[in-house]
Coordinates of C-alpha atoms and ligand atoms in Angstrom, one line a residue:
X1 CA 8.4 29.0 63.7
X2 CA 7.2 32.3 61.7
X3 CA 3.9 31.8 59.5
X4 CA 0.9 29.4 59.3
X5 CA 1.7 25.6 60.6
X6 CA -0.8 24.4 57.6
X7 CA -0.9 26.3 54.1
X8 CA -3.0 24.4 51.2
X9 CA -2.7 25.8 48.0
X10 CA -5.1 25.6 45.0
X11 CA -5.7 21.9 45.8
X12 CA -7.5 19.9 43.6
X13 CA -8.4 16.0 43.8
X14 CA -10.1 14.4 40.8
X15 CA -11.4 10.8 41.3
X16 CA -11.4 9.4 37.8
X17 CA -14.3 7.2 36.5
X18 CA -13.8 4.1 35.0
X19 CA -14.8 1.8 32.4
X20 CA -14.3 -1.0 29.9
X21 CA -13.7 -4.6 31.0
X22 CA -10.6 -3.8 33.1
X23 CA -11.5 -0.5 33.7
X24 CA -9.0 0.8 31.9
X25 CA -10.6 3.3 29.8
X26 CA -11.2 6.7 31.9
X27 CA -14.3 8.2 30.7
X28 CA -14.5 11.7 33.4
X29 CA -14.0 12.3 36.9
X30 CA -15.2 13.4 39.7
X31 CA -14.3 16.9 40.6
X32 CA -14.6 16.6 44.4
X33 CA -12.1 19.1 45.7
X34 CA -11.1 22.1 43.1
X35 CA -8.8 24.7 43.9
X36 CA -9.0 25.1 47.7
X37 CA -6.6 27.1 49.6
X38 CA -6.3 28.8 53.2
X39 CA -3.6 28.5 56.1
X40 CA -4.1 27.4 59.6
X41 CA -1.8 29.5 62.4
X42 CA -0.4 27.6 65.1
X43 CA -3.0 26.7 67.9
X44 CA -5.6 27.6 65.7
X45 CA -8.8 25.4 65.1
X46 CA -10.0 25.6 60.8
X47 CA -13.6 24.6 60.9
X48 CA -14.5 23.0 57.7
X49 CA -18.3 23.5 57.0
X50 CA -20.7 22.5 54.0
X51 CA -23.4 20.1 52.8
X52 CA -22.7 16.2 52.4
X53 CA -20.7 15.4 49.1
X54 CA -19.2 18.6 49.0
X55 CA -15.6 17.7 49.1
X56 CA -14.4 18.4 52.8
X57 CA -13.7 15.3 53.8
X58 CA -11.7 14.9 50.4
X59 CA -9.9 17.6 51.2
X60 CA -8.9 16.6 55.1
X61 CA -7.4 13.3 53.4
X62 CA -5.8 15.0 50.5
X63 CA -4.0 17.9 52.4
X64 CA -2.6 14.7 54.9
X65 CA -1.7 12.8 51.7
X66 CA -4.0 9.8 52.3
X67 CA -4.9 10.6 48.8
X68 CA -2.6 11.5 46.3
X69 CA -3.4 15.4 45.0
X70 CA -4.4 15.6 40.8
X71 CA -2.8 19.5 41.8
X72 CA -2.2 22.1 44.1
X73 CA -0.3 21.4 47.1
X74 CA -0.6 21.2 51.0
X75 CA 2.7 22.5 53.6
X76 CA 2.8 20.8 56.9
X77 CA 5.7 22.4 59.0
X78 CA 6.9 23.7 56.3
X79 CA 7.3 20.4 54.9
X80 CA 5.6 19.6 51.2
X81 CA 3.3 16.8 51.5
X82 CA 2.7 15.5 48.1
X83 CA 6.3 16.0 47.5
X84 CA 8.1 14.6 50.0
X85 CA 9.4 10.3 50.4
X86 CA 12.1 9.2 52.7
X87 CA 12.3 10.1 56.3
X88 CA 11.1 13.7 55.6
X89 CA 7.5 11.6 54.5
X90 CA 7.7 9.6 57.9
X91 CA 8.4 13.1 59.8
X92 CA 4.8 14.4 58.0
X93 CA 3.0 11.5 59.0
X94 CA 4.4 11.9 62.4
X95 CA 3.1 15.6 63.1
X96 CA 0.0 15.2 61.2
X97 CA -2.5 12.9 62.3
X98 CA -6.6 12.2 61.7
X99 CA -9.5 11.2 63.8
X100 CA -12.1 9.8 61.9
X101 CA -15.8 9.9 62.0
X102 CA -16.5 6.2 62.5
X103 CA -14.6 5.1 65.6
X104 CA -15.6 1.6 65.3
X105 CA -14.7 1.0 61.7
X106 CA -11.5 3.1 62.4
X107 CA -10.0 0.5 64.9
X108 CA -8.9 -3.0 64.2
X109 CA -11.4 -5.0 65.8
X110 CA -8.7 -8.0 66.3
X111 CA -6.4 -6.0 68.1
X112 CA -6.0 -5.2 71.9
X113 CA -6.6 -1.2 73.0
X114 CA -2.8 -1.2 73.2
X115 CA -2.1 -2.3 70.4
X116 CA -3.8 0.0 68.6
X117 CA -2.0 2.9 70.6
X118 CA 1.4 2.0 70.4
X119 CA 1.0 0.8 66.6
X120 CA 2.0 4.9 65.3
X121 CA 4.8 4.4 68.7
X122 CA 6.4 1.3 66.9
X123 CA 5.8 2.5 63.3
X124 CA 7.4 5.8 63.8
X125 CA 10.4 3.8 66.3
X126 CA 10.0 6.7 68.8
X127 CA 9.9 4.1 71.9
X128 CA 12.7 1.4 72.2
X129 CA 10.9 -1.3 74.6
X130 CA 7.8 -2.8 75.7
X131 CA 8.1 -0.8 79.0
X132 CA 8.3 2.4 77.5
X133 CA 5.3 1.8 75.0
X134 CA 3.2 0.2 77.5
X135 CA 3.5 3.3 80.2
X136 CA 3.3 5.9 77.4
X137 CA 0.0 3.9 76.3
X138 CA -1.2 4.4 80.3
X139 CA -0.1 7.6 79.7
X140 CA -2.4 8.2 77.1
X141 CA -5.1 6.5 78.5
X142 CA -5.4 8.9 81.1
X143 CA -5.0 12.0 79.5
X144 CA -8.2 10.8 76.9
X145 CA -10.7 10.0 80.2
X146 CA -10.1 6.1 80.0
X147 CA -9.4 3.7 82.6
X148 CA -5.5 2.1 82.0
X149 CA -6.8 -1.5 83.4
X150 CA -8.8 -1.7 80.1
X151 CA -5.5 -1.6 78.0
X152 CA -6.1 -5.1 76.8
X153 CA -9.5 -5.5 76.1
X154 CA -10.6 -5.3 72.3
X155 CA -13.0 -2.8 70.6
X156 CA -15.9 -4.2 71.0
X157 CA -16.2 -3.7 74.8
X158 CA -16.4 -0.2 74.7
X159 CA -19.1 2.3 73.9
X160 CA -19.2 4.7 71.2
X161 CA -17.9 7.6 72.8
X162 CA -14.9 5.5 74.4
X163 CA -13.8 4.2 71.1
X164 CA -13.5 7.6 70.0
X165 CA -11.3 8.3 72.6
X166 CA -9.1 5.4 71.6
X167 CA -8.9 7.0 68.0
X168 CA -7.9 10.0 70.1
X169 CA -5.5 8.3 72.1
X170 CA -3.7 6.7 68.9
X171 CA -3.8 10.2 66.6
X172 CA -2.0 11.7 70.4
X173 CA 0.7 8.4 70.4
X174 CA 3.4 10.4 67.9
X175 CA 3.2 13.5 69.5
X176 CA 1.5 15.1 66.8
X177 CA 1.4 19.3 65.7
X178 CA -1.9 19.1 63.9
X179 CA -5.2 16.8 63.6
X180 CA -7.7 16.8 61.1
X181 CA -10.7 16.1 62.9
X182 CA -12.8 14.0 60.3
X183 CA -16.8 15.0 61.7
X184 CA -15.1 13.2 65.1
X185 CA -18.6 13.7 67.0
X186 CA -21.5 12.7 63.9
X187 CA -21.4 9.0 64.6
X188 CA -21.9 9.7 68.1
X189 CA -24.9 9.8 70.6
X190 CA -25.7 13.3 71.2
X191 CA -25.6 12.9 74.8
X192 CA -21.8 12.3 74.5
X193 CA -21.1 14.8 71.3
X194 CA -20.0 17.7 74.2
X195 CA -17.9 15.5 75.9
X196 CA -15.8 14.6 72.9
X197 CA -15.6 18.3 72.0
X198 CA -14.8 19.3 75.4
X199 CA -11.9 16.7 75.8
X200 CA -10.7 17.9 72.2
X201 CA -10.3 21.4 73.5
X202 CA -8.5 20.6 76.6
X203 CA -5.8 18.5 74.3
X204 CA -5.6 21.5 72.3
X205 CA -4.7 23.8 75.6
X206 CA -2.6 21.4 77.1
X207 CA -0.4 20.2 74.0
X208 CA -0.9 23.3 71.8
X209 CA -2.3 21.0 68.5
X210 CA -3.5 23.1 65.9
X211 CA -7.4 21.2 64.2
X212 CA -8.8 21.3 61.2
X213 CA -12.4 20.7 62.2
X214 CA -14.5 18.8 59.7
X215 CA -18.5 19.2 60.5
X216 CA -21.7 19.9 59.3
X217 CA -22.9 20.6 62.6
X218 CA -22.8 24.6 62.8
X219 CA -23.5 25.1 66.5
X220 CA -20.6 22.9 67.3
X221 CA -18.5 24.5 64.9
X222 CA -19.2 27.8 66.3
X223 CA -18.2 26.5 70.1
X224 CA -14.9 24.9 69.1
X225 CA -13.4 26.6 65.8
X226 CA -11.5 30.6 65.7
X227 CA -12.6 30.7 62.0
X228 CA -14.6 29.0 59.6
X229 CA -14.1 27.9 56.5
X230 CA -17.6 27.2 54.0
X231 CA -17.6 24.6 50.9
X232 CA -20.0 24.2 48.3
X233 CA -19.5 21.7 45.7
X234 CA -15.6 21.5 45.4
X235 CA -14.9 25.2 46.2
X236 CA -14.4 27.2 48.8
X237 CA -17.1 30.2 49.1
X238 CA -16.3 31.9 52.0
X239 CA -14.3 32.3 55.1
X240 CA -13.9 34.7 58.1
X241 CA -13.0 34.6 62.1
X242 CA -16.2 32.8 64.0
X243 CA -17.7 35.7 65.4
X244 CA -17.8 37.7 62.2
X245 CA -19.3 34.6 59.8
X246 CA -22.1 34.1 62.3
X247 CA -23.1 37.3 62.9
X248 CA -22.7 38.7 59.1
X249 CA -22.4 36.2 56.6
X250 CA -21.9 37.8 53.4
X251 CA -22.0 34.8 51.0
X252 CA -25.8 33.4 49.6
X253 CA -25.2 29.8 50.7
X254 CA -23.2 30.2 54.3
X255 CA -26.5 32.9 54.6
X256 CA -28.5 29.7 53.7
X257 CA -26.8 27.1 55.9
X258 CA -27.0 29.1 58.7
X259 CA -30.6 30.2 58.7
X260 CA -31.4 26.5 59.0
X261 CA -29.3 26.5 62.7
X262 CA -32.0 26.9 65.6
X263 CA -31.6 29.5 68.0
X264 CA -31.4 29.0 71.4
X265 CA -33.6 32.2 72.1
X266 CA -37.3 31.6 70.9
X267 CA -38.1 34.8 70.2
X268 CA -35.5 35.5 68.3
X269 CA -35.9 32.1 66.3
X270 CA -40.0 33.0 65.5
X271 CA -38.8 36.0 63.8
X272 CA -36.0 35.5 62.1
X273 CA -36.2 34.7 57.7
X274 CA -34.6 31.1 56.5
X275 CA -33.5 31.1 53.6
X276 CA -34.9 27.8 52.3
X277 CA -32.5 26.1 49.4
X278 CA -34.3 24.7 46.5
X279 CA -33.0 21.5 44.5
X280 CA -30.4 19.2 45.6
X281 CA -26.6 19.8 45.3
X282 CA -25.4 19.3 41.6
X283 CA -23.0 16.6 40.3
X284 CA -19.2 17.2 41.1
X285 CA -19.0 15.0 37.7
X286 CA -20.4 18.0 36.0
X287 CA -20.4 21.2 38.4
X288 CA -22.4 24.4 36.5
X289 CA -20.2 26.6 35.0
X290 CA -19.9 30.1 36.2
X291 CA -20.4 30.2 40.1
X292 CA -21.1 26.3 41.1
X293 CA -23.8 28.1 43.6
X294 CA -26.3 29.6 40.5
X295 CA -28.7 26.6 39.8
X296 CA -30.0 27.1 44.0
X297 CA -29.2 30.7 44.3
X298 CA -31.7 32.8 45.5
X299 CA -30.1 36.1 44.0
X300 CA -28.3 34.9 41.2
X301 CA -28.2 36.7 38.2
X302 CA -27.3 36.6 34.4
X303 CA -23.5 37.0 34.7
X304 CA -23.6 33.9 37.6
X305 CA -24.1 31.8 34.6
X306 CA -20.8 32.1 32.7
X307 CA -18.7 33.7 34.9
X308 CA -16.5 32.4 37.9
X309 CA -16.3 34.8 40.8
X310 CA -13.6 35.8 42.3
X311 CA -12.1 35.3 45.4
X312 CA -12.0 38.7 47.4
X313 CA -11.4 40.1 50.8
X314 CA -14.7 41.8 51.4
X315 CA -14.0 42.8 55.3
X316 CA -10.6 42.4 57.1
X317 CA -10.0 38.4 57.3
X318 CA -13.4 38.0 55.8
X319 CA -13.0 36.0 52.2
X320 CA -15.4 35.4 49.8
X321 CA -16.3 34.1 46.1
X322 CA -19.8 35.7 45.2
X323 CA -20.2 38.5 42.5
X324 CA -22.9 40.4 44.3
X325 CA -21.0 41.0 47.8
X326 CA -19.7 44.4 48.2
X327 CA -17.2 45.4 50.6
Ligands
LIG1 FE1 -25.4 33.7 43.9 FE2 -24.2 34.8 41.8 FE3 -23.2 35.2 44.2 FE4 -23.0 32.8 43.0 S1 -22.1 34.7 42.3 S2 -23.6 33.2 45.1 S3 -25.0 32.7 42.0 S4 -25.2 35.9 43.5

């Protein structure tokens, strides 16, 4: 295959508000995702970075079509998400698949371990009998770290970390190409965060998946992703390869969000400047107009007000939205 495995263009969701008796009467909308676009190559891990609220969960489940998209599209294997029914539908929701933060809440609680495995093996028909979904469920087992004798005990008896490696085990059943990784490691103990992350990487070398990596945990963003990609508010700001965003951030707010990550050298961390944001995020009911970023900017000016920036290359690879960055 020539080109990027993943390519979401201009994608906007809208959640509308209701009102009225029957809540028939749509009175505005929530304007969590507007206008995102970027491409993820083959093999390559997309982290997806930004404050709470600001639309990057929204846009994990839009680009998968969990949610229908208000515009904009999202390519998957060069198949059309929003646009697709049928069989070529079924073939998307076998190559794509999600792990999702909570892994208790994701899991049926009534069902057996492998039940919950096989369920994508028997929705998608890719195994004929018991036999074969039972030993591909082993199979699984193993390659996640989790002892196959526990294949028919319920969610409950595991631990945090273990059920995560179920959700694991069942986004792996359908022999996915890509996994939107939904902040996989935030409802976890931190103890067992690295483990998760570790055993995400080794998939990724041993099946070649392709993530997008939803966090708002930098450091681990900056250990597992090639690139990062930075929201604020509905709209993408900036995005570069790793190494570049963390060492020269070029946008106000990505400068913001990662002054507040420790650093491991002391020295370096007692003289270094944070950039301290002031105010809480706005309302994605009513964004500011101009740049979304002006109300908290530290270096915003008149024209930040009214106008939108745009969105430039400002280095090779290195995007931004932000009317002040030079090249
Ligand atoms: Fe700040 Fe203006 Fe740049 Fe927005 S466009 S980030 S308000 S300087």
């Amino acid at each position: 295959m020539t080109g990027p495995l993943v390519r979401v263009e201009e994608l906007t969701k809208h959640f509308p508000i209701t009102s009225g008796v029957i809540f028939d009467r749509v009175v505005g909308a929530v304007r969590a995702v507007d206008g995102v676009s970027f491409e993820i190559q083959k093999g390559e891990t997309l982290g997806l970075v930004g404050e709470s609220g600001c639309g990057k969960t929204t846009v994990g489940r839009t680009l998968l079509g969990l949610y229908p998209a208000t515009s904009g599209r999202s390519i998957i294997d060069n198949l059309s998400v929003h646009e697709s029914t049928g069989a070529e539908l079924m073939q998307i929701r076998r190559k794509a698949q999600m792990i999702f933060q909570d892994p208790y809440a994701s899991l049926n609680p009534r069902w057996t371990v492998n039940a919950i495995i096989s369920e994508p093996l028997r929705v998608h028909k890719l195994l004929a009998s018991q036999k074969e979904r039972d030993d591909r469920v082993k199979e699984l087992l193993e390659l996640v770290g989790l002892n196959v004798r526990h294949m028919n005990r319920f969610p409950h008896e595991f631990s945090g970390g273990q059920r995560q490696r179920i959700g694991i085990a069942r986004a792996l059943a359908s022999d996915p190409l890509f996994i939107v990784c939904d902040e996989p490691i935030s409802a976890l103990d931190v103890s067992i965060q690295a483990q998760v992350v570790n055993l995400l990487e080794k998939l990724q070398d041993h099946l070649g998946l392709t993530y997008l990596f939803v966090a708002h945990d930098l450091s681990m963003v900056r250990h597992i992703c090639d690139r990062v990609a930075v929201m604020y508010l509905g709209v993408m700001v900036e995005t570069a390869e790793r190494d570049e965003l963390y060492e020269k951030p070029r946008h106000p707010y990505t400068q913001a969000l990662l002054s507040a990550v420790p650093l491991p050298d002391p020295r370096k961390e007692r003289a270094r400047q944070r950039t301290i944001l002031v105010g809480d995020v706005p309302s994605p009911i009513n964004p500011p107009s101009g740049c979304r970023f002006h109300p908290r900017c530290p270096i915003a000016v008149d024209r930040c007000k009214t106008e939108v920036p745009k969105w430039r290359e400002v280095a090779p690879g290195h995007y931004t939205a932000c009317h002040l960055v030079t090249e």
